[in-house]
Short mmCIF file of C-alpha atoms in Angstrom, two decimals:
data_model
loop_
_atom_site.label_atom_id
_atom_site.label_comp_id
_atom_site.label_asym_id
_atom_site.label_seq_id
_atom_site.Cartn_x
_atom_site.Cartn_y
_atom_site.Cartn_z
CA UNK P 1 -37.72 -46.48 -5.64
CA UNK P 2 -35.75 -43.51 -7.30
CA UNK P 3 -36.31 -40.07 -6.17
CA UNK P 4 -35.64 -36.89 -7.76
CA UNK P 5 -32.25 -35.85 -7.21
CA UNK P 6 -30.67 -32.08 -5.99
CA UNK P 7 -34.37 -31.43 -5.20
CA UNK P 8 -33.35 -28.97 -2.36
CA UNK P 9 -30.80 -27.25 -5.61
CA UNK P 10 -31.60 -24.19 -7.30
CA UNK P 11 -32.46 -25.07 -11.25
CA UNK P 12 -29.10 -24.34 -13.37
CA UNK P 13 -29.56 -21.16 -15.08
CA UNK P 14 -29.73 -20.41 -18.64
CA UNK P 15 -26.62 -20.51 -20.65
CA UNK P 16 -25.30 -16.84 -21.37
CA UNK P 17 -26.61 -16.03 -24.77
CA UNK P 18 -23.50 -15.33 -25.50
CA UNK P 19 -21.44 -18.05 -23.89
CA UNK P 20 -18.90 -19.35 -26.40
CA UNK P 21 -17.48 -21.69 -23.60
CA UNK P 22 -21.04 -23.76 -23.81
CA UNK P 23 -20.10 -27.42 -23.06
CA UNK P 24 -16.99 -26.41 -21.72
CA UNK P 25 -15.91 -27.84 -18.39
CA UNK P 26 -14.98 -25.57 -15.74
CA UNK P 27 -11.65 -27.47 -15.01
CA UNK P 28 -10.98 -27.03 -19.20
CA UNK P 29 -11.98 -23.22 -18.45
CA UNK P 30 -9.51 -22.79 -15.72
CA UNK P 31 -6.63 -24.30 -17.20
CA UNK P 32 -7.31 -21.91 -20.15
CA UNK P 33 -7.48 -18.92 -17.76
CA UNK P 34 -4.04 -20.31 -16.33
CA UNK P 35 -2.82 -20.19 -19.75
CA UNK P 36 -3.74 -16.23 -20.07
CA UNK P 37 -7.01 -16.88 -21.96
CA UNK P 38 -9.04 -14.11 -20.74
CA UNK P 39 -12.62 -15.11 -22.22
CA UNK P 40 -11.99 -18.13 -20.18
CA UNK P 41 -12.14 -16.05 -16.83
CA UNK P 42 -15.12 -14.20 -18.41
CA UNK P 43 -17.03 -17.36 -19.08
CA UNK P 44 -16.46 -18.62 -15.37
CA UNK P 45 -17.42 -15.64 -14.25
CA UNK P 46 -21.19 -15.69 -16.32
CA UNK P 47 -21.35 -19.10 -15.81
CA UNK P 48 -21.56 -18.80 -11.84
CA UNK P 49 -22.43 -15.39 -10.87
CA UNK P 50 -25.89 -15.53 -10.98
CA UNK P 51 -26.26 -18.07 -8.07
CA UNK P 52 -22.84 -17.53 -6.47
CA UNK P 53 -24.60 -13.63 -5.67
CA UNK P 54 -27.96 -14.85 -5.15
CA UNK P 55 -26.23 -17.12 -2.15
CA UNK P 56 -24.27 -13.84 -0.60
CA UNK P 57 -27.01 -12.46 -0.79
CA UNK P 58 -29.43 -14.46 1.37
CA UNK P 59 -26.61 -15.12 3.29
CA UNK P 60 -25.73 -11.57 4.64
CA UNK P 61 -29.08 -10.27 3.81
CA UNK P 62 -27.27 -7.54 2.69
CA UNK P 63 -26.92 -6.20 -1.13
CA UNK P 64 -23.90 -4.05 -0.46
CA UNK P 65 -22.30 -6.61 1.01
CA UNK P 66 -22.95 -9.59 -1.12
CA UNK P 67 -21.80 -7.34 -4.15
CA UNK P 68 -18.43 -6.73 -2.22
CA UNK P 69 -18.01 -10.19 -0.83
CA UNK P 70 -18.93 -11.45 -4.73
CA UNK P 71 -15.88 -9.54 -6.01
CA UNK P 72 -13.52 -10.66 -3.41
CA UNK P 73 -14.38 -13.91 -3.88
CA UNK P 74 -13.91 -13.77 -7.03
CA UNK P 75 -10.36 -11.87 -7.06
CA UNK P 76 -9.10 -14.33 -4.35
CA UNK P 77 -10.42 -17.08 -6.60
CA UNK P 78 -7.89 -15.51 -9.43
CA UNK P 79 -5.07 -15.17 -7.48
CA UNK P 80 -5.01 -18.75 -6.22
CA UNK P 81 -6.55 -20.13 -9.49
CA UNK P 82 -2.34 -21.93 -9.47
CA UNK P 83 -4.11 -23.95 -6.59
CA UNK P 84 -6.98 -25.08 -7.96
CA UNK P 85 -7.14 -28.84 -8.09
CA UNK P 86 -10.19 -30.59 -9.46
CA UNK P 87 -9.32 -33.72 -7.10
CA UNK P 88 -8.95 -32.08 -4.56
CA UNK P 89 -10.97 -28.97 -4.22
CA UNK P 90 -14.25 -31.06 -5.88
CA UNK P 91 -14.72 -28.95 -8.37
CA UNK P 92 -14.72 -25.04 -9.71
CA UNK P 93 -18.11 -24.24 -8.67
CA UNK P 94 -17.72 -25.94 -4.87
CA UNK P 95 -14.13 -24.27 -4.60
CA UNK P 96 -15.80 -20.95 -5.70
CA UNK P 97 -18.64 -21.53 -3.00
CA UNK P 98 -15.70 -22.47 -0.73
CA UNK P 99 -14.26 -19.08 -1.19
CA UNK P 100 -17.36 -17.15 -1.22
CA UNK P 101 -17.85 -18.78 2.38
CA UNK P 102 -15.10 -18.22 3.58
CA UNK P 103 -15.31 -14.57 2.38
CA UNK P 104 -18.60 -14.21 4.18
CA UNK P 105 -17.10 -16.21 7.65
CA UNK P 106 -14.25 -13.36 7.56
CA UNK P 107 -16.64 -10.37 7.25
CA UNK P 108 -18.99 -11.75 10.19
CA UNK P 109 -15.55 -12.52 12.50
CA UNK P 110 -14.83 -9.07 11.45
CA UNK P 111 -18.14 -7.74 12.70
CA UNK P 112 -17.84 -9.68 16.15
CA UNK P 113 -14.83 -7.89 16.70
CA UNK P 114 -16.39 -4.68 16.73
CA UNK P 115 -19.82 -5.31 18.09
CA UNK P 116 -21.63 -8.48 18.74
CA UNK P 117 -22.44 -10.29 15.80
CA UNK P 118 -26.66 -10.30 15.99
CA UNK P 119 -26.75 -6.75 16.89
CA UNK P 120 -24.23 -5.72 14.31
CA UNK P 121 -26.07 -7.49 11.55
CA UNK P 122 -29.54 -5.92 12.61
CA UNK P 123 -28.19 -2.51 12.26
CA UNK P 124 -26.63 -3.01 9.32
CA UNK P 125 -29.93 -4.33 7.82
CA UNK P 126 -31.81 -1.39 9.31
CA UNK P 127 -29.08 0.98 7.56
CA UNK P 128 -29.07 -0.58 3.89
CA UNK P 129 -33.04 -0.82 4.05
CA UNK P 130 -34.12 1.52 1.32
CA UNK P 131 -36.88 4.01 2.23
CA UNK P 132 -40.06 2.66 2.14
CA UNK P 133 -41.10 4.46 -0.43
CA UNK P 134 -38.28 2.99 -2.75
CA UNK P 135 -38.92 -0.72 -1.14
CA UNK P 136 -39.62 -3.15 -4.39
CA UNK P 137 -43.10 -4.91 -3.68
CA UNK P 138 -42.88 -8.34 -2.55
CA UNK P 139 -45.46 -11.46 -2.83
CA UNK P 140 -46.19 -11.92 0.52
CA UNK P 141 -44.53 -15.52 0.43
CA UNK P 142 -41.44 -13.95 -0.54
CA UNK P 143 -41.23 -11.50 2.19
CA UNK P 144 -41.97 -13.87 4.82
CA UNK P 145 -39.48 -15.98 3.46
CA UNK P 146 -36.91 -13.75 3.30
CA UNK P 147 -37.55 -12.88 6.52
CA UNK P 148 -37.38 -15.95 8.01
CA UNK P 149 -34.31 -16.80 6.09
CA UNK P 150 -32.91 -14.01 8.26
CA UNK P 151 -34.18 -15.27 11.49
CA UNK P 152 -32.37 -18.31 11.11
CA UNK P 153 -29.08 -19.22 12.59
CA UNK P 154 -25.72 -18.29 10.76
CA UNK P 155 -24.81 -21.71 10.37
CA UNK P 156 -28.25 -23.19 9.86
CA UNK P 157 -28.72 -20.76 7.07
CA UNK P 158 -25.00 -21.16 6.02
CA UNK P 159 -26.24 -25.28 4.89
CA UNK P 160 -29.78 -24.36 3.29
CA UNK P 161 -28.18 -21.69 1.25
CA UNK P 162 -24.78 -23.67 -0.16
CA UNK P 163 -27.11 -26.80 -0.98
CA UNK P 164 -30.02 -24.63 -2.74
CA UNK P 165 -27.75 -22.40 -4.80
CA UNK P 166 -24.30 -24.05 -5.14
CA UNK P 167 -26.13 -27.58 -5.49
CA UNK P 168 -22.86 -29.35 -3.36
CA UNK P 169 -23.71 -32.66 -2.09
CA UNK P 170 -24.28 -33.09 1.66
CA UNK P 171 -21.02 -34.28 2.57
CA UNK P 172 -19.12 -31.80 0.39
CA UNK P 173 -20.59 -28.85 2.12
CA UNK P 174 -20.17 -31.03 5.50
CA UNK P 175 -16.25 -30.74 4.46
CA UNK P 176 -16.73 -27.12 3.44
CA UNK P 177 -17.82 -26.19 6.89
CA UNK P 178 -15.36 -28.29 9.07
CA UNK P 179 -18.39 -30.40 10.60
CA UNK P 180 -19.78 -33.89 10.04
CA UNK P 181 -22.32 -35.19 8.17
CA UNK P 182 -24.61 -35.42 10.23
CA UNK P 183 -23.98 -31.89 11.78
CA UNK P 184 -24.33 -30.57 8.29
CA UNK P 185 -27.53 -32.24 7.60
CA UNK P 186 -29.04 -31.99 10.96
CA UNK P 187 -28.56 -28.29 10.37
CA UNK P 188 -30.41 -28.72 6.96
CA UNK P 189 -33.17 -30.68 8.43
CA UNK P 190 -33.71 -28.06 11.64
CA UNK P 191 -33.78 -25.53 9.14
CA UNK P 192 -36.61 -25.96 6.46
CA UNK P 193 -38.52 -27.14 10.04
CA UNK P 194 -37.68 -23.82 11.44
CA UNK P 195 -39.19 -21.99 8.13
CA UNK P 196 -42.07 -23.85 7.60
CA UNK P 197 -43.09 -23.01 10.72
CA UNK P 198 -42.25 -19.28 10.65
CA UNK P 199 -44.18 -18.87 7.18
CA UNK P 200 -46.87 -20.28 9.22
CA UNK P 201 -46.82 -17.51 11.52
CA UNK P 202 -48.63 -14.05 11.14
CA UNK P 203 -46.09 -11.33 9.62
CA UNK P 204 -44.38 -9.83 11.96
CA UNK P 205 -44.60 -6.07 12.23
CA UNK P 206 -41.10 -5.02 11.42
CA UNK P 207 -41.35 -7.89 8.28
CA UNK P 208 -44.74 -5.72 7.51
CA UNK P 209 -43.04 -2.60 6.07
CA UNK P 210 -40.98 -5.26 3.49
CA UNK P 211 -43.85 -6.90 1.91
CA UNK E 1 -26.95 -50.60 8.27
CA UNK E 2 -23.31 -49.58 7.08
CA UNK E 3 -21.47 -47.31 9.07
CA UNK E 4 -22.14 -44.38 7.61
CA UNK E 5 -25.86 -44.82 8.33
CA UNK E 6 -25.24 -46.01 11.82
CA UNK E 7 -24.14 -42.40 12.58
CA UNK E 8 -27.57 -41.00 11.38
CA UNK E 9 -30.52 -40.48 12.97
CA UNK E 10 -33.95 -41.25 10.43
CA UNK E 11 -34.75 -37.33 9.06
CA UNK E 12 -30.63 -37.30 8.29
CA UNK E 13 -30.64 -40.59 6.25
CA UNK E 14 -34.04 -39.96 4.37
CA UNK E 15 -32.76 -36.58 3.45
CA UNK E 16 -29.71 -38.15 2.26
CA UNK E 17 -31.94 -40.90 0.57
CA UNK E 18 -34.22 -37.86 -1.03
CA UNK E 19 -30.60 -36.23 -2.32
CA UNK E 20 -29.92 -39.36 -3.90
CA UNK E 21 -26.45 -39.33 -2.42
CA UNK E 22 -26.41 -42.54 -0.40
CA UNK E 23 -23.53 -45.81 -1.77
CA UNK E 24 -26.25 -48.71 -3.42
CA UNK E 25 -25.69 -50.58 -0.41
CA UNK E 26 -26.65 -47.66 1.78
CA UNK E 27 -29.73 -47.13 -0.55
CA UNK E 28 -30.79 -50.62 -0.37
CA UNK E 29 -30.73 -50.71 3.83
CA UNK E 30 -32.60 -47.80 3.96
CA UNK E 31 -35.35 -49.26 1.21
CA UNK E 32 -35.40 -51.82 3.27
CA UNK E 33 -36.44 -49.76 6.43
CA UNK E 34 -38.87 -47.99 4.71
CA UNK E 35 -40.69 -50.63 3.23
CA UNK E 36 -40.82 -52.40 6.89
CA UNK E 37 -41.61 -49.57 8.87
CA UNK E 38 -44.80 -47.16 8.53
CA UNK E 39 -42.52 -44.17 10.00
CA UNK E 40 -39.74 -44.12 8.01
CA UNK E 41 -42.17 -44.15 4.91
CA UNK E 42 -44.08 -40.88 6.73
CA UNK E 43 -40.57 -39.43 7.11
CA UNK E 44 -39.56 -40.00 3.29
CA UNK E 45 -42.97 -38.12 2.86
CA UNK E 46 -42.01 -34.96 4.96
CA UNK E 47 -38.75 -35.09 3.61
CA UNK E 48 -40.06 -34.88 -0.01
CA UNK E 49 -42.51 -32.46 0.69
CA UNK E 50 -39.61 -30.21 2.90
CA UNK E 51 -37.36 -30.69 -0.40
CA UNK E 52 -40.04 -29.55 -2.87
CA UNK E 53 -41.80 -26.33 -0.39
CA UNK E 54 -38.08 -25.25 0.03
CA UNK E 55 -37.20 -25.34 -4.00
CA UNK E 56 -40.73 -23.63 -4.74
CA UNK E 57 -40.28 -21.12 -2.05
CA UNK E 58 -36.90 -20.00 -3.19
CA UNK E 59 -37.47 -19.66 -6.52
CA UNK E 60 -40.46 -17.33 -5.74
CA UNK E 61 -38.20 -15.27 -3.58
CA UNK E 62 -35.63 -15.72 -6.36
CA UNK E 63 -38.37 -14.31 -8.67
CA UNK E 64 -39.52 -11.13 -6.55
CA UNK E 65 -36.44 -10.12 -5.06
CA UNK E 66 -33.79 -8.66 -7.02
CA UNK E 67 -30.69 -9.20 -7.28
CA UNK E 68 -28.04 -6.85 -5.80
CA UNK E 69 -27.37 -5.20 -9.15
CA UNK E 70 -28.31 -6.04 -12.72
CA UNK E 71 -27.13 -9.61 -13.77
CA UNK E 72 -24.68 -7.67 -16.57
CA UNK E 73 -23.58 -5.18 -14.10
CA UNK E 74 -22.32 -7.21 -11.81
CA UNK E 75 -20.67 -9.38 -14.58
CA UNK E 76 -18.99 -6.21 -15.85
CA UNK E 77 -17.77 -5.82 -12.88
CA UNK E 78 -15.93 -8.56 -11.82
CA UNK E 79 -15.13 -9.01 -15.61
CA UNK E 80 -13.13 -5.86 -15.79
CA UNK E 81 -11.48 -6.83 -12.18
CA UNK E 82 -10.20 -9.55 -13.95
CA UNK E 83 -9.26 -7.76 -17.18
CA UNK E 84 -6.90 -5.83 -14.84
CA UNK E 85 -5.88 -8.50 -12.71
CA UNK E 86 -4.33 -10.27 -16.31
CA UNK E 87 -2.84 -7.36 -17.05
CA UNK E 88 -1.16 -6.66 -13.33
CA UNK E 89 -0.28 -10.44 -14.09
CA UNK E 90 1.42 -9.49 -17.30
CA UNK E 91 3.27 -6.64 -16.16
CA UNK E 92 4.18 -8.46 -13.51
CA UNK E 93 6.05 -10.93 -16.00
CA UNK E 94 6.83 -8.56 -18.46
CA UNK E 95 9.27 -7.06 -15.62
CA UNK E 96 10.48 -10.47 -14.60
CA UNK E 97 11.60 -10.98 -18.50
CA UNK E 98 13.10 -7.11 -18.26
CA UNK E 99 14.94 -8.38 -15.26
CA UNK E 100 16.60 -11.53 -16.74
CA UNK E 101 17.59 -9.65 -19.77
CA UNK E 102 19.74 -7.40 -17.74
CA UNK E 103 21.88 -10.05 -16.51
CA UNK E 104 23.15 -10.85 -19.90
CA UNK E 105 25.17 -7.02 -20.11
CA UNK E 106 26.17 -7.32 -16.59
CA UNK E 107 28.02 -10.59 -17.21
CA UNK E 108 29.52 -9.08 -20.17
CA UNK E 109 30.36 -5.84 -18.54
CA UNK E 110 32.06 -8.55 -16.10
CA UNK E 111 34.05 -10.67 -18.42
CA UNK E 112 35.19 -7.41 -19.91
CA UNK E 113 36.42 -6.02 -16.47
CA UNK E 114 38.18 -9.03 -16.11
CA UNK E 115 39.79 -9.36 -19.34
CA UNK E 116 41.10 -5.73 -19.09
CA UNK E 117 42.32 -6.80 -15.61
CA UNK E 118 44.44 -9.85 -16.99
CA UNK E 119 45.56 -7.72 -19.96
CA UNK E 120 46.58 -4.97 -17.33
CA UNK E 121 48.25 -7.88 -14.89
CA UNK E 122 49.75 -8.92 -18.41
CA UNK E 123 51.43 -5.73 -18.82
CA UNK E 124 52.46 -4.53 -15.72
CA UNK E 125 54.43 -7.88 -14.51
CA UNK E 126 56.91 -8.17 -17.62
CA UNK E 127 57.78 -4.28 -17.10
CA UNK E 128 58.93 -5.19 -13.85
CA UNK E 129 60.45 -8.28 -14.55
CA UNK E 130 62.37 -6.22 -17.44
CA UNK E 131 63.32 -3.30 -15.07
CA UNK E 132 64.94 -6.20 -12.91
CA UNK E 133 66.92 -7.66 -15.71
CA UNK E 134 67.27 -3.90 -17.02
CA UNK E 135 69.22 -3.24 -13.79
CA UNK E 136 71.25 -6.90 -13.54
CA UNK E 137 72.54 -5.88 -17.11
CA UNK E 138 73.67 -2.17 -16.13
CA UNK E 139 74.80 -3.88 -13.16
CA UNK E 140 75.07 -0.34 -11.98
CA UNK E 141 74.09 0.69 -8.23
CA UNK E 142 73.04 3.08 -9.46
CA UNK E 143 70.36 2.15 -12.82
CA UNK E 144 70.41 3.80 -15.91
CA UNK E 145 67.49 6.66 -15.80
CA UNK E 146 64.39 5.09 -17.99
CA UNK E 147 60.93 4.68 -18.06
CA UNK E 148 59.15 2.20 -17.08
CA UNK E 149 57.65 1.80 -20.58
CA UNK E 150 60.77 1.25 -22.07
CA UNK E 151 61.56 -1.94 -20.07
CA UNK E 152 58.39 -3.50 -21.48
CA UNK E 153 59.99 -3.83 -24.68
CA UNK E 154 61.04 -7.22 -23.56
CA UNK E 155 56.99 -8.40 -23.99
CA UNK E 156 56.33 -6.17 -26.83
CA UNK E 157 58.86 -7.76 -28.71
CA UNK E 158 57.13 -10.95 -28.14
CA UNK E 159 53.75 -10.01 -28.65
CA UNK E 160 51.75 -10.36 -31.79
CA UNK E 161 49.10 -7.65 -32.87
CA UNK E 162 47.92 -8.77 -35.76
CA UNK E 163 46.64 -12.19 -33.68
CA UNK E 164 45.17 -10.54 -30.65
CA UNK E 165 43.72 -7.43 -32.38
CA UNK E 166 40.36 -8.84 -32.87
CA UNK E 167 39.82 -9.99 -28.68
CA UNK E 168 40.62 -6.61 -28.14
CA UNK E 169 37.89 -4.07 -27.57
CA UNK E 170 38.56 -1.20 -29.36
CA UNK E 171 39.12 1.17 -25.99
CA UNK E 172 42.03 -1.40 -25.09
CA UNK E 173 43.26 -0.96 -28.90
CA UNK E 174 43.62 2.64 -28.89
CA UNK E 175 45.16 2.75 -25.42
CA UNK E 176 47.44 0.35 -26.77
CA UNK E 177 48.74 2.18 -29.87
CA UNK E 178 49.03 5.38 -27.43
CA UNK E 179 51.25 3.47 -25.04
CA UNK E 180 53.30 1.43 -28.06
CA UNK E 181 54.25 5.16 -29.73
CA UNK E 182 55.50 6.56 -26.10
CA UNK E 183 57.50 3.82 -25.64
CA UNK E 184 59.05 3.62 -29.24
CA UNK E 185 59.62 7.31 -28.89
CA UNK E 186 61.45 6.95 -25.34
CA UNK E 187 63.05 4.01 -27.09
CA UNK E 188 63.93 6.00 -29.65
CA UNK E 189 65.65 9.23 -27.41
CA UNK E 190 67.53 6.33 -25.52
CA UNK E 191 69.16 4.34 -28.42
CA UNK E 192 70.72 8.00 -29.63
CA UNK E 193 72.33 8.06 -25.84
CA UNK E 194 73.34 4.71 -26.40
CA UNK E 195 71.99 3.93 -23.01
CA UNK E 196 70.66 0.31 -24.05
CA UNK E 197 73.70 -0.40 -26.98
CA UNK E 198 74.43 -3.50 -24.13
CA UNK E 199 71.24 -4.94 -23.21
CA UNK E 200 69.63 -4.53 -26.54
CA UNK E 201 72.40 -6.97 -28.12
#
């Protein structure tokens, strides 16, 4: 009785038209990069953008933000790139997500200090909003969703993302996160509950001006 | 049930089933439950269907929302962050190389300094020495009037310039020759006063 595996992960993108590291390994691509090969870094970079913003992005609903955070993670990845350690960190792409993460856990502590986390993240929503008039057109699926992918909690939202777009395994993003297993997939589990049941539910009004 | 399993409640271990990351003997137990009980086969049903609204739904969103900023403008970005983050990195060792390369001179300048210090030592001692025996041989409380360069005709005499020229740098050398013609010229004015007819037999 097989079933279809990573069928909570988002589908691996495209190769880069481009890409001359296809078949590459990440681990080969880093140790190049160590060596000074530049491409190397570049082909990383196209290999795992794509997905690594996509997941700061649902993750701080914010663009601004997920561009910024996507840069630092990606500068913090280079200057510890010496520490990098297949066996250990499970991999480039999970060490990246790691990063990213914990990029995105520093920015919210960062928030709390100032004003309390909910409320900070509201208004910082409300401020980045683009004028209606400017606001792209959205199925109405994908504005409810997106919306309810907001109205989840940090850390329930934290799991559904890293699974769908970094593809980890359960218990490597349980590691990621400092819980157990069964916290991490609990959280999973509560989750796509919690969603179904929102998209079930009329639009809200302030979701209204987004679809 | 293993232990890991034991630690799970039913929606945890299907989804974990569903993943397909469960050990064979993890996979097999939980077979087993599903085939014997009605509600863990529902479960594995929600489960599937969770897994497969959630992919759908994201992609859709995926689809219709945009990304921050254009897939190859955000790759430019962080492409050229890294451009200058090698080069930072090869400054960085370019100065470190720089660095090292410096200490080869200053060792030199070193052993230099303290060759010209031994050479100096080298000098200075005998001339003393000599200006000691100088005044044993007057044995004169009161000793003959010369210079102190004269008295280091004693090491001159046994010193060989033609074997030690080349160790020399050529500062040293030219000092040298300065110092050898005052002293043969004071050597010189003293012979015709027949100051040293004694100690130079």
């Amino acid at each position: 009785m097989r079933v279809q595996a990573d069928a909570y992960a988002m589908p691996e993108p495209d190769a880069h038209p481009a890409a001359p590291a296809e078949g590459v390994s990440d681990e080969a691509l880093v140790q190049r990069l160590r060596a000074g090969e530049g491409p190397a870094g570049e082909a990383l970079v196209r290999r795992h953008q794509q997905a690594l913003i996509r997941y700061l992005q649902r993750l701080t609903g914010n663009d601004h933000q997920a561009e910024e955070l996507h840069q630092q993670t990606w500068l913090s990845a280079l200057d510890h790139l010496d520490r990098f350690d297949p066996a250990i960190s499970g991999g480039f792409k999970a060490w990246i997500f790691r990063i990213a993460t914990n990029k995105a856990n520093d920015m919210w502590r960062s928030r709390a200090r100032q004003r309390a986390a909910h409320e900070g993240l509201r208004l910082v929503r409300e401020d980045s909003a683009p004028p209606a008039g400017e606001r792209i057109e959205w199925g109405e699926l994908a504005g409810k969703l997106k919306h309810a992918i907001e109205r989840l909690p940090d850390a329930q939202r934290q799991v559904v993302m890293l699974r769908y777009y970094s593809g980890m395994k359960f218990i490597e993003i349980a590691e990621l996160l400092g819980c157990p297993l069964n916290t991490a997939l609990g959280r999973m589990h509560k989750a796509v509950q919690k969603l179904r049941q929102m998209m079930d539910e009329p639009i809200p009004a302030e979701a209204g001006g987004e679809t | 049930m293993s232990n890991r399993l034991h630690q799970l409640d039913r929606p945890q271990a299907l989804l974990l089933y569903a993943a397909d990351e469960l050990s064979h003997d993890e996979r097999a137990e939980v077979e087993r439950r599903i085939g014997a009980d009605p509600a863990w086969a529902a479960e594995l049903q929600r489960v599937r269907g969770d897994a497969e609204w959630l992919a759908g739904a994201m992609g859709e969103l995926d689809r219709g929302d945009a990304p921050p900023a254009p897939s190859a403008a955000i790759e430019r970005e962080v492409v050229r962050a890294m451009r200058q983050w090698h080069v930072d990195r090869a400054s960085a060792e370019a100065g470190n190389v720089a660095r090292r390369g410096w200490r080869i001179p200053s060792m030199m300048e070193v052993a230099v300094s303290a060759a010209i210090l031994l050479l100096c030592a080298g000098v200075i001692a005998p001339v003393f020495i000599s200006l000691d025996k100088l005044r044993q041989i007057a044995g004169d409380p009161a000793p003959p009037v010369v210079s102190e360069s004269i008295a280091a005709t004693a090491w001159i005499g046994d010193w060989d310039p033609a074997a030690d020229d080349e160790a020399l740098p050529t500062a040293l050398l030219a000092s040298r020759d300065t110092s050898l013609s005052r002293i043969e010229q004071e050597l010189q004015e003293l012979q015709e006063l027949g100051a040293l007819s004694d100690w130079t037999q």
